[in-house]
Amino acid sequence: MSMIEKSYSLRLRMLTRSAFLLLSIFLILSIGVWHYAREASNYSYDRLLNSASLSIMEGLHVYGKKVDLDLPYAAFEMMQLAAQDKVFYQVLGTQGELITGYVDMPLFEKLKGESHLKFYNAHYLSEDVRVVVRHKRLSEPAVSGWVTVVLAHTLIARQQMMNDILYRSFAVLLGIMVFVMIVLWVAINRALEPLSSISKTLVSHSVLSAEPIQSTPIQEVFPLVKAINDYQAQLLSNLASMKRFIADASHQIRTAQSSTQAQLDIASQSKNVDELPEYLSKIREEHVRLTRLTNQLLTHAMVVHRGDTKIIEEMNVEVIMKQLLTECVRDNAHRMIDFSYQCEQALPLVMGDPISLREAVRNLLENAVYYGPEQNQIEIFLQSNSRSLDIIIDDAGPGIPNELRDKAKARFQRLANDLNGSGLGLSIVASVAEAHGGAFFLEDSPLGGLRTRIHLTIGSALC
Amino acid sequence: MRMLLIEDNESLADSIRIYFRNLGHPIDWIDSVEKAETSLSFDDFDLLILDINLPGKSGFQLLQSLRNQGNRVPVLVLTARTEVDDRVSSLDFGADDYLAKPFDFRELAARCRALYRRGRGGASNEIRCGNLVYNLASHSAKISDITLDLRPRELQLLELFLKNIDRVLNKDDISNRLYRYDEAYTPNAIEQTLTRLRKQLDGSTLIIKTIRGLGYLAHVDD
């Protein structure tokens, strides 16, 4: 088993995860907004810059052989929209000579081909500026060639506009996020509500009451409630069968005990010493029966417990069978019983619980001896193919009539009252076979008695 | 045979003592492992009857320390637990036999006798099985003091069985012990020897059972 994970709040986890997701979305959107704000402010102020440079270009005149500039103030008026911004300009003649303006304006590399206009960012006089370069071809008879107007504008106004757009957008985005988080909080609480209501119901609900938990109209929660109710029903049914078992067992034990008690009482009342041996032998008989019953009950409990806990190991069925048969022969050497052992081929190793299997087969051998005639014949026969293994025990006893065979395998079903059977032996065998994923059969023996067959499947045992 | 009973239940211990004294066996009783260790250090016993569930040290611990010291005294374990695991582990710890409570006193006595026989096989020239006495030195067998007329092969077979009481011997085991390499034998010959031996043993407490498909098992029913 892996270690149990540290406890955590589902609500908190869902909230932090959605907050994290929202934050990522916010970051991506912010980059977009920032980009848009920059583009927008550039676009509007570039248009101003463009018009200003155009009007400067309009102010260029040719006087004789010289190009001269009549600087239109309207151009600078346009640039005055932002009070703190500075404007720099430079006008170059056809030979590239300075006509007017700042000498060392950063000139973009020569404009190529047909383009007349170029915007770019630059650094000038320790300030970031946006520059526009504009070309115009003069074709007067005296002067012909390209003249250039360079106009630069500091970025304060642009920055302000950009920040303005950014702050507004951020405010809206944040508002949406907070709103979404609130909606999520409410939704998560609402979604988790059935969970806490079910646990509240469970706390006040007794497991042993036959009353199931009230069903819910919520489709998603319905399977949980159903699972809890099914579990409870299973528990109750197990409990009921356990109660039946205890009732049956105590009935059997008390019956044996009270007849022993009765014989003891009669014996102690009896004044005739000659009668004592008879009472004693009856007491002994009852006691033997009680001992056998106790042993069977404990074996039954052990087998069921081991079946439930699924104890498995590799077992060599041949070795187990030989040991059991040897014990059985040793204990019954004084009887006229013919034993035989037959195993046709080497048996594969089977996965299972050797202790339970041993108890099961021991029960079958004991039964064969106990219920059989004095001149009995008991044969163990092991048979296997690639998928299954059969442990067959034949006897020459009276057998069990066909119609009583199912009854014989049930718990506390004694077929004959006068015998010392506990009614548990065959049910122990059936439990063991079942725990091994196999089956237990009662059949006709070729020897004329009963054939008991434990059928084990190889490979799928106890899975 | 001198026995030591280590059992904490006084009424059960009393009953066992009475039963064995009636049979004529001296038996001492002690109720804890600690006292048993002292007794065992200065007294010799032929057999221990050891309860597992004891106050203080458990019977397993005594068994283990005895075997670690190299003490080979036969030990019969009494256990009230029904799990076969317990019985198996007591055998693993070096017990010679086990008996689950409640038990039949006759069975307890029979098991004790069987253990005693097994333990004395090497020490004495005589093997006693109920009314059958086999002398290892003179190779002769008697039932109730009447010497049996047995052929050499039958005597060898009898000796083999007496040394392997309650164990299964198959035909190969028997032929390996009874015949030399250069002697030809048939499984049938073993069968015939056995049949004659059985006839001779009629009336004794030694039973030789045939388990078809597995071999032969000798058991003393006394």
XYZ file of C-alpha atoms in Angstrom:
685
model
C 0.000 0.000 0.000
C 1.252 3.420 -0.841
C 1.301 6.023 1.880
C -1.864 8.021 2.328
C -1.576 11.418 0.687
C -1.437 14.443 2.959
C -4.906 15.798 3.564
C -5.921 18.831 1.580
C -8.966 21.006 0.984
C -10.625 20.317 -2.312
C -12.240 23.747 -2.206
C -8.932 25.524 -1.641
C -7.208 23.464 -4.289
C -9.894 24.184 -6.878
C -9.824 27.890 -6.036
C -6.040 28.236 -6.170
C -5.913 26.345 -9.426
C -8.581 28.474 -11.044
C -6.912 31.609 -9.683
C -3.670 30.432 -11.214
C -5.411 29.802 -14.527
C -7.076 33.231 -14.440
C -3.756 34.866 -13.646
C -2.150 33.235 -16.673
C -5.015 34.434 -18.843
C -4.595 37.904 -17.318
C -0.893 37.894 -18.149
C -1.473 36.868 -21.761
C -4.214 39.490 -22.148
C -1.959 42.104 -20.551
C 0.717 41.506 -23.149
C -1.941 41.933 -25.840
C -3.282 45.113 -24.250
C 0.195 46.537 -23.860
C 0.898 45.835 -27.498
C -2.386 47.386 -28.565
C -1.830 50.494 -26.405
C 1.594 51.047 -27.901
C 0.306 50.582 -31.431
C -2.614 52.914 -30.833
C -0.534 55.707 -29.341
C 2.110 55.356 -32.019
C -0.512 55.387 -34.716
C -2.164 58.598 -33.595
C 1.026 60.504 -32.826
C 2.729 59.259 -36.001
C -0.075 60.877 -37.950
C 0.624 64.178 -36.210
C 4.323 63.798 -36.881
C 3.549 62.984 -40.462
C 1.412 66.090 -40.995
C 4.005 68.292 -39.295
C 6.782 66.980 -41.495
C 4.566 67.401 -44.530
C 3.882 71.032 -43.710
C 7.651 71.620 -43.204
C 8.203 70.065 -46.596
C 5.611 72.510 -47.995
C 7.713 75.367 -46.622
C 10.662 74.521 -48.873
C 11.251 76.958 -51.703
C 13.877 77.429 -54.328
C 15.470 80.881 -54.495
C 17.763 81.092 -57.431
C 20.062 78.152 -57.077
C 19.437 77.622 -53.400
C 16.850 75.784 -51.483
C 15.407 77.726 -48.653
C 12.911 76.972 -45.914
C 10.066 79.037 -44.702
C 9.391 77.245 -41.472
C 5.601 77.083 -41.030
C 4.700 77.569 -37.400
C 1.579 75.562 -37.916
C 3.829 72.555 -38.015
C 5.090 73.197 -34.504
C 1.600 74.083 -33.320
C 0.604 70.566 -34.227
C 3.349 69.199 -32.063
C 2.296 71.318 -29.064
C -0.505 68.921 -28.099
C 1.642 67.635 -25.309
C 3.053 70.512 -23.281
C 6.257 68.840 -22.076
C 7.257 67.303 -25.361
C 10.221 68.659 -27.320
C 10.567 68.809 -31.068
C 13.787 68.571 -33.053
C 14.122 69.040 -36.772
C 16.647 69.068 -39.567
C 16.267 69.953 -43.239
C 18.857 68.761 -45.726
C 19.338 70.061 -49.233
C 19.830 68.171 -52.478
C 23.542 67.675 -51.846
C 22.842 66.550 -48.306
C 23.878 69.999 -46.976
C 22.169 71.276 -43.859
C 19.631 73.946 -44.617
C 18.336 74.473 -41.137
C 17.813 72.716 -37.802
C 19.968 70.577 -35.520
C 23.220 69.445 -37.049
C 23.633 66.069 -35.503
C 20.121 64.683 -35.812
C 20.234 60.899 -36.033
C 19.553 60.178 -39.668
C 18.165 56.923 -40.583
C 19.996 55.056 -43.292
C 19.179 56.435 -46.729
C 15.673 55.757 -47.857
C 15.632 53.231 -50.594
C 13.800 53.241 -53.878
C 10.484 54.926 -54.121
C 9.633 55.233 -50.422
C 9.298 58.818 -49.230
C 8.594 58.277 -45.634
C 10.058 56.406 -42.704
C 9.233 56.327 -38.964
C 11.635 55.010 -36.372
C 12.689 55.282 -32.763
C 16.009 56.782 -31.818
C 17.932 58.296 -28.961
C 18.912 61.963 -29.206
C 20.234 64.409 -26.663
C 19.671 61.871 -23.935
C 16.043 61.513 -24.789
C 14.037 58.834 -26.539
C 12.493 60.258 -29.636
C 10.266 59.202 -32.445
C 11.666 60.299 -35.759
C 10.114 60.762 -39.167
C 12.238 61.109 -42.284
C 10.611 62.517 -45.408
C 12.040 62.882 -48.879
C 10.949 65.033 -51.732
C 12.371 65.341 -55.208
C 12.936 68.878 -56.438
C 13.037 69.252 -60.175
C 13.497 72.985 -60.743
C 15.725 73.913 -63.650
C 18.313 75.334 -61.241
C 18.117 72.806 -58.465
C 17.161 69.210 -58.835
C 17.571 66.296 -56.456
C 16.216 64.940 -53.179
C 15.635 67.107 -50.172
C 15.153 65.591 -46.742
C 13.159 66.654 -43.729
C 13.929 64.925 -40.420
C 11.514 65.641 -37.596
C 11.845 64.172 -34.072
C 9.428 64.305 -31.217
C 9.957 63.158 -27.603
C 7.702 60.346 -26.330
C 6.009 61.847 -23.258
C 2.616 62.302 -24.857
C 2.720 58.891 -26.461
C 3.680 57.344 -23.162
C 0.849 59.108 -21.433
C -1.650 57.902 -23.966
C -0.318 54.392 -23.818
C -0.431 54.330 -20.021
C -3.915 55.678 -20.114
C -5.103 52.871 -22.341
C -3.191 50.305 -20.302
C -4.548 51.369 -16.918
C -8.101 51.399 -18.101
C -7.772 47.956 -19.660
C -6.082 46.531 -16.597
C -8.816 47.870 -14.391
C -11.444 46.187 -16.545
C -9.512 42.898 -16.656
C -9.000 42.876 -12.906
C -12.666 43.576 -12.368
C -13.593 40.635 -14.561
C -11.142 38.391 -12.727
C -12.461 39.260 -9.313
C -15.976 38.717 -10.556
C -15.055 35.311 -12.012
C -13.361 34.305 -8.756
C -16.468 35.215 -6.783
C -18.644 33.245 -9.192
C -16.223 30.286 -8.905
C -16.242 30.436 -5.101
C -19.997 30.301 -5.047
C -20.088 27.540 -7.684
C -17.498 25.374 -5.917
C -19.275 25.719 -2.595
C -22.526 24.842 -4.232
C -20.966 21.827 -5.947
C -19.386 20.537 -2.744
C -22.501 20.996 -0.689
C -23.934 17.472 -1.322
C -20.696 15.989 -0.012
C -20.991 17.646 3.365
C -24.706 16.970 3.525
C -24.028 13.251 2.861
C -21.374 13.112 5.545
C -23.729 14.823 7.966
C -26.362 12.212 7.142
C -23.814 9.410 7.581
C -22.707 10.704 10.970
C -26.239 10.585 12.312
C -26.978 7.318 10.482
C -26.544 3.954 12.183
C -24.791 1.361 10.003
C -26.891 -1.403 11.409
C -30.239 0.242 10.768
C -31.918 -1.304 7.767
C -32.932 2.192 6.626
C -30.971 3.230 3.511
C -29.728 6.805 3.070
C -32.303 9.007 1.391
C -31.803 9.120 -2.352
C -30.883 12.400 -4.033
C -32.224 14.047 -7.188
C -28.712 15.252 -8.075
C -27.558 12.986 -10.879
C -23.856 13.325 -10.076
C -24.296 12.457 -6.409
C -26.730 9.637 -7.000
C -24.022 6.966 -7.683
C -22.318 7.824 -4.386
C -25.503 7.453 -2.390
C -26.281 4.255 -4.255
C -22.788 2.880 -3.560
C -23.125 3.667 0.148
C -26.518 2.004 0.270
C -25.261 -1.071 -1.597
C -22.328 -1.325 0.778
C -24.642 -1.086 3.733
C -26.933 -3.733 2.300
C -23.978 -6.074 1.778
C -22.771 -5.447 5.299
C -26.221 -6.171 6.679
C -26.524 -9.363 4.689
C -23.104 -10.533 5.899
C -24.131 -9.654 9.406
C -27.372 -11.550 9.018
C -25.571 -14.665 7.804
C -23.104 -14.301 10.646
C -26.000 -14.064 13.106
C -27.543 -17.169 11.595
C -24.201 -18.940 11.865
C -23.782 -17.963 15.508
C -27.353 -18.997 16.272
C -26.828 -22.365 14.578
C -23.469 -22.877 16.229
C -24.725 -22.007 19.701
C -27.707 -24.271 19.195
C -25.389 -27.153 18.365
C -22.968 -26.451 21.193
C -25.678 -25.959 23.798
C -27.470 -29.115 22.719
C -24.330 -31.176 23.158
C -23.543 -29.435 26.431
C -26.996 -29.901 27.898
C -27.089 -33.603 27.114
C -23.678 -33.992 28.758
C -25.000 -32.042 31.723
C -28.110 -34.223 31.842
C -26.086 -37.426 31.824
C -23.835 -36.029 34.548
C -26.827 -35.084 36.699
C -28.445 -38.485 36.293
C -25.148 -40.215 37.031
C -24.615 -38.216 40.211
C -28.204 -38.978 41.344
C -27.863 -42.653 40.639
C -27.446 -44.833 43.726
C -26.594 -47.895 41.721
C -22.850 -48.014 41.110
C -23.304 -50.648 38.394
C -25.096 -48.123 36.201
C -22.216 -45.669 36.285
C -20.154 -47.137 33.417
C -23.146 -46.773 31.115
C -23.628 -43.108 32.011
C -19.931 -42.508 31.717
C -19.805 -43.945 28.246
C -22.752 -41.760 27.228
C -21.035 -38.689 28.682
C -17.887 -39.633 26.833
C -19.830 -39.961 23.603
C -21.404 -36.545 24.022
C -18.070 -35.061 24.903
C -16.396 -36.514 21.825
C -19.177 -35.038 19.759
C -18.739 -31.641 21.393
C -14.984 -31.773 20.810
C -15.468 -32.616 17.176
C -17.990 -29.815 16.809
C -15.652 -27.297 18.463
C -12.794 -28.354 16.228
C -14.960 -28.066 13.139
C -16.239 -24.645 14.184
C -12.719 -23.372 14.733
C -11.550 -24.896 11.458
C -14.487 -23.340 9.673
C -13.697 -19.933 11.161
C -10.027 -20.320 10.234
C -10.757 -21.417 6.678
C -13.221 -18.576 6.113
C -10.794 -16.077 7.616
C -7.885 -17.334 5.536
C -10.084 -17.289 2.437
C -11.045 -13.673 3.168
C -7.483 -12.542 3.773
C -6.351 -14.325 0.608
C -3.262 -16.065 1.906
C -1.557 -17.647 -1.080
C 1.661 -19.458 -1.680
C 2.945 -22.109 -4.014
C 1.788 -25.496 -2.883
C 2.820 -28.947 -3.870
C -0.485 -30.798 -3.824
C 1.201 -34.190 -4.211
C 3.275 -33.750 -1.043
C 0.268 -32.504 0.918
C -1.857 -35.445 -0.205
C 0.834 -38.012 0.606
C 1.281 -36.542 4.108
C -2.450 -36.501 4.746
C -2.891 -40.045 3.522
C 0.040 -41.237 5.643
C -1.489 -39.603 8.735
C -4.845 -41.102 7.914
C -3.382 -44.598 7.435
C -1.413 -44.292 10.675
C -4.470 -43.203 12.675
C -6.644 -45.916 11.179
C -4.117 -48.735 10.890
C -6.215 -50.936 13.162
C -9.204 -50.775 10.830
C -9.777 -53.005 7.824
C -9.519 -50.175 5.369
C -7.742 -50.499 2.046
C -5.969 -47.295 1.110
C -4.687 -46.390 -2.294
C -3.029 -43.415 -3.878
C -2.975 -42.684 -7.557
C -1.372 -39.794 -9.350
C -1.011 -40.230 -13.078
C 1.447 -37.502 -13.953
C 3.665 -34.949 -12.293
C 1.399 -32.226 -10.963
C 2.069 -28.540 -11.535
C 2.571 -26.270 -8.523
C -0.703 -24.626 -7.635
C -1.084 -21.241 -5.964
C -3.245 -21.459 -2.882
C -3.429 -21.824 0.845
C -1.954 -25.206 1.801
C -3.289 -25.028 5.351
C -6.887 -24.589 4.232
C -6.534 -27.238 1.557
C -5.070 -29.638 4.098
C -8.018 -29.072 6.435
C -10.453 -29.623 3.581
C -8.932 -32.912 2.430
C -8.476 -34.080 6.011
C -12.198 -33.570 6.516
C -12.961 -35.636 3.438
C -10.680 -38.475 4.536
C -12.126 -38.401 8.062
C -15.629 -38.516 6.634
C -14.731 -41.430 4.389
C -13.404 -43.365 7.397
C -16.140 -42.265 9.772
C -19.198 -42.908 7.639
C -17.771 -45.904 5.806
C -18.165 -49.580 6.706
C -15.587 -51.527 8.662
C -14.267 -53.100 5.446
C -13.813 -49.885 3.539
C -11.783 -48.869 0.559
C -10.474 -45.309 0.330
C -8.704 -44.054 -2.746
C -7.064 -40.724 -3.442
C -6.819 -39.918 -7.100
C -5.088 -36.809 -8.434
C -5.805 -35.713 -11.950
C -4.646 -32.617 -13.754
C -4.484 -30.917 -17.094
C -2.931 -27.611 -18.044
C -5.748 -25.572 -16.559
C -7.125 -27.490 -13.611
C -6.353 -29.976 -10.889
C -8.816 -32.438 -9.418
C -8.422 -34.036 -6.002
C -10.704 -37.046 -5.964
C -11.442 -39.191 -2.924
C -13.463 -42.359 -3.446
C -14.886 -44.584 -0.767
C -16.943 -47.719 -0.592
C -19.329 -46.329 2.015
C -23.079 -45.806 1.788
C -22.699 -42.589 -0.235
C -25.146 -39.687 -0.264
C -28.324 -39.909 -2.357
C -28.354 -37.511 -5.300
C -31.164 -35.326 -3.959
C -29.402 -34.726 -0.644
C -26.021 -33.742 -2.066
C -26.664 -29.989 -2.245
C -28.039 -30.062 1.275
C -24.958 -31.927 2.471
C -22.697 -29.104 1.341
C -24.661 -26.466 3.292
C -23.708 -25.416 6.790
C -25.156 -27.279 9.778
C -27.079 -29.680 7.583
C -26.701 -33.070 9.113
C -28.170 -35.796 6.979
C -28.543 -38.340 9.755
C -29.285 -37.416 13.330
C -27.850 -40.451 15.036
C -24.309 -39.787 13.849
C -21.765 -37.512 15.444
C -21.515 -35.204 12.447
C -21.205 -31.509 13.116
C -22.779 -30.556 9.809
C -19.772 -28.439 9.005
C -17.273 -30.777 7.360
C -18.458 -30.553 3.772
C -19.228 -26.855 4.057
C -15.598 -26.317 5.100
C -14.497 -28.150 1.949
C -16.879 -26.099 -0.185
C -15.561 -22.831 1.342
C -11.966 -23.845 0.676
C -12.690 -24.825 -2.928
C -14.532 -21.540 -3.453
C -11.704 -19.495 -1.929
C -9.366 -21.154 -4.420
C -11.601 -20.169 -7.313
C -12.631 -23.775 -7.721
C -15.607 -25.950 -6.903
C -16.545 -28.940 -4.800
C -18.553 -31.843 -6.187
C -20.225 -34.891 -4.695
C -20.475 -37.724 -7.188
C -20.882 -41.482 -7.451
C -17.775 -43.496 -6.724
C -16.887 -46.484 -8.897
C -16.271 -48.265 -5.590
C -19.982 -47.983 -4.855
C -19.773 -45.185 -2.306
C -19.274 -41.460 -2.492
C -16.788 -39.650 -4.707
C -15.774 -36.225 -3.466
C -13.975 -34.031 -5.946
C -12.214 -30.727 -5.275
C -11.727 -28.959 -8.558
C -8.994 -26.301 -8.513
C -8.180 -24.037 -11.427
C -4.505 -23.458 -12.001
C -3.288 -19.904 -12.320
C -6.429 -18.051 -11.348
C -6.427 -19.370 -7.810
C -7.490 -16.857 -5.177
C -7.513 -13.983 -7.615
C 9.975 -44.699 30.808
C 10.489 -41.637 32.925
C 8.506 -38.629 31.785
C 8.351 -34.932 32.587
C 5.084 -33.112 32.101
C 5.253 -29.336 31.670
C 1.692 -28.034 31.886
C 0.167 -25.072 33.727
C -3.382 -26.358 34.008
C -3.403 -28.189 37.327
C -6.480 -30.338 36.830
C -5.336 -31.539 33.407
C -1.847 -32.190 34.777
C -3.293 -34.191 37.699
C -5.350 -36.314 35.337
C -2.371 -37.026 33.112
C -0.257 -37.972 36.144
C -2.911 -40.305 37.469
C -3.384 -41.883 34.054
C 0.312 -42.555 33.503
C 0.887 -43.746 37.082
C -1.933 -46.209 36.617
C -0.076 -47.488 33.563
C 3.043 -47.792 35.698
C 5.105 -44.948 34.289
C 6.893 -42.539 36.635
C 5.908 -38.999 35.673
C 6.927 -35.680 37.187
C 4.941 -32.512 36.822
C 6.190 -28.951 36.593
C 4.149 -25.848 35.737
C 6.610 -23.465 34.136
C 9.478 -23.386 31.669
C 11.796 -21.792 34.244
C 11.360 -24.701 36.691
C 11.616 -27.188 33.841
C 14.989 -25.790 32.836
C 16.299 -26.401 36.375
C 14.893 -29.946 36.506
C 16.313 -30.805 33.101
C 19.755 -29.567 34.103
C 20.233 -32.243 36.804
C 17.786 -34.995 35.871
C 17.468 -37.296 32.894
C 14.103 -37.945 31.328
C 13.099 -40.322 28.578
C 10.330 -38.077 27.298
C 8.916 -34.560 27.701
C 5.253 -33.689 27.369
C 5.286 -29.964 26.757
C 2.413 -27.486 26.718
C 2.955 -24.500 24.416
C 0.851 -21.867 26.181
C 2.609 -21.384 29.485
C 2.854 -18.370 31.776
C 6.208 -16.629 31.325
C 8.383 -18.341 28.734
C 6.484 -20.326 26.122
C 6.984 -23.993 25.383
C 8.515 -23.058 22.024
C 11.310 -21.218 23.817
C 12.131 -24.243 25.979
C 12.082 -26.487 22.919
C 14.391 -24.162 21.037
C 16.914 -23.824 23.854
C 16.904 -27.609 24.421
C 17.623 -28.291 20.754
C 20.264 -25.563 20.655
C 22.018 -27.279 23.566
C 21.958 -30.495 21.560
C 19.496 -32.220 23.901
C 17.720 -34.837 21.769
C 15.176 -35.962 24.386
C 11.891 -36.821 22.602
C 9.328 -34.029 23.017
C 5.602 -34.336 22.523
C 3.923 -30.940 22.233
C 0.419 -30.253 23.509
C -1.340 -27.321 21.938
C -4.784 -25.841 22.372
C -4.556 -23.820 19.217
C -6.158 -25.425 16.206
C -4.291 -23.669 13.457
C -2.196 -26.203 11.650
C 0.495 -23.533 11.470
C 1.115 -24.061 15.151
C 1.543 -27.768 14.774
C 3.810 -27.384 11.802
C 5.968 -24.786 13.543
C 6.250 -26.927 16.678
C 7.640 -29.707 14.490
C 9.977 -27.192 12.890
C 11.188 -26.139 16.337
C 12.271 -29.704 16.979
C 9.250 -31.360 18.559
C 8.888 -35.043 17.706
C 5.121 -35.132 17.745
C 2.144 -32.971 18.617
C -1.319 -33.482 20.004
C -4.111 -30.925 19.962
C -6.207 -30.432 23.082
C -8.615 -31.927 23.887
C -7.120 -35.351 23.311
C -7.878 -38.940 24.065
C -5.624 -40.193 26.889
C -5.217 -43.514 25.124
C -3.868 -41.664 22.125
C -1.516 -39.634 24.319
C -0.170 -42.835 25.866
C 0.208 -44.499 22.445
C 2.079 -41.498 21.032
C 4.352 -41.410 24.077
C 5.167 -45.089 23.659
C 5.859 -44.577 19.945
C 8.227 -41.703 20.719
C 9.965 -43.701 23.424
C 10.508 -46.579 21.023
C 11.831 -44.280 18.350
C 14.208 -42.611 20.806
C 15.594 -45.898 22.168
C 16.124 -47.668 18.849
C 19.859 -47.085 18.891
C 20.537 -47.364 22.598
C 19.184 -50.780 23.341
C 19.465 -54.129 21.677
C 15.757 -54.654 21.960
C 12.889 -52.952 20.196
C 9.578 -53.377 21.997
C 6.324 -52.757 20.166
C 3.460 -53.787 22.367
C 3.666 -57.554 22.582
C 6.356 -57.823 19.899
C 9.999 -57.822 20.969
C 12.768 -57.712 18.404
C 16.357 -58.319 19.389
C 18.791 -56.410 17.210
C 21.802 -58.480 18.348
C 20.443 -61.964 17.905
C 18.042 -61.010 15.075
C 15.105 -62.742 16.608
C 11.519 -61.685 17.122
C 9.120 -62.806 19.825
C 5.408 -62.318 20.221
C 4.366 -62.686 23.842
C 7.609 -64.599 24.527
C 7.080 -67.063 21.690
C 9.946 -66.892 19.204
C 8.849 -66.479 15.618
C 10.203 -68.703 12.896
C 11.332 -66.043 10.396
C 13.605 -66.347 7.381
C 16.549 -63.928 7.052
C 14.739 -61.710 4.492
C 11.663 -61.533 6.685
C 13.784 -60.577 9.663
C 15.502 -57.856 7.655
C 12.145 -56.548 6.485
C 10.759 -56.608 10.028
C 13.779 -54.723 11.328
C 13.397 -52.136 8.566
C 9.762 -51.587 9.466
C 10.497 -51.399 13.182
C 13.068 -48.711 12.568
C 10.590 -46.759 10.434
C 7.400 -46.977 12.450
C 4.643 -44.699 11.110
C 6.640 -43.801 8.017
C 5.798 -44.739 4.459
C 8.357 -47.004 2.797
C 8.033 -47.571 -0.917
C 9.309 -50.599 -2.806
C 12.517 -48.825 -3.770
C 13.292 -48.001 -0.133
C 12.778 -51.632 0.782
C 14.743 -53.141 -2.104
C 17.667 -50.783 -1.445
C 17.917 -52.040 2.108
C 17.126 -55.692 1.508
C 19.044 -56.522 -1.642
C 22.585 -56.052 -2.804
C 23.325 -54.533 -6.211
C 24.147 -57.900 -7.736
C 21.027 -59.577 -6.454
C 18.143 -59.672 -8.836
C 14.821 -59.006 -7.236
C 11.292 -58.537 -8.417
C 8.708 -56.334 -6.752
C 6.759 -59.521 -6.478
C 9.442 -61.006 -4.252
C 9.024 -58.192 -1.764
C 5.277 -58.736 -1.861
C 5.761 -62.441 -1.115
C 8.189 -61.803 1.734
C 5.733 -59.324 3.168
C 2.824 -61.726 2.906
C 4.770 -64.379 4.827
C 5.855 -61.817 7.414
C 2.296 -60.648 7.898
C 1.169 -64.212 8.457
C 3.852 -64.645 11.104
C 2.931 -61.372 12.793
C -0.702 -62.387 13.116
C -1.687 -61.732 16.702
C 0.940 -59.075 17.322
C 0.292 -55.376 17.825
C 2.377 -54.489 14.798
C 0.302 -53.768 11.725
C 1.831 -53.390 8.288
C -0.563 -51.552 6.000
C -0.275 -51.463 2.236
C -1.089 -48.139 0.607
C -1.478 -48.937 -3.055
C 0.402 -46.451 -5.158
C 2.444 -45.162 -2.235
C 4.096 -47.991 -0.303
C 3.914 -49.616 3.115
C 3.419 -48.244 6.603
C 4.041 -50.051 9.871
C 2.080 -48.967 12.903
C 1.953 -50.242 16.455
C -1.576 -50.463 17.748
C -1.295 -50.797 21.508
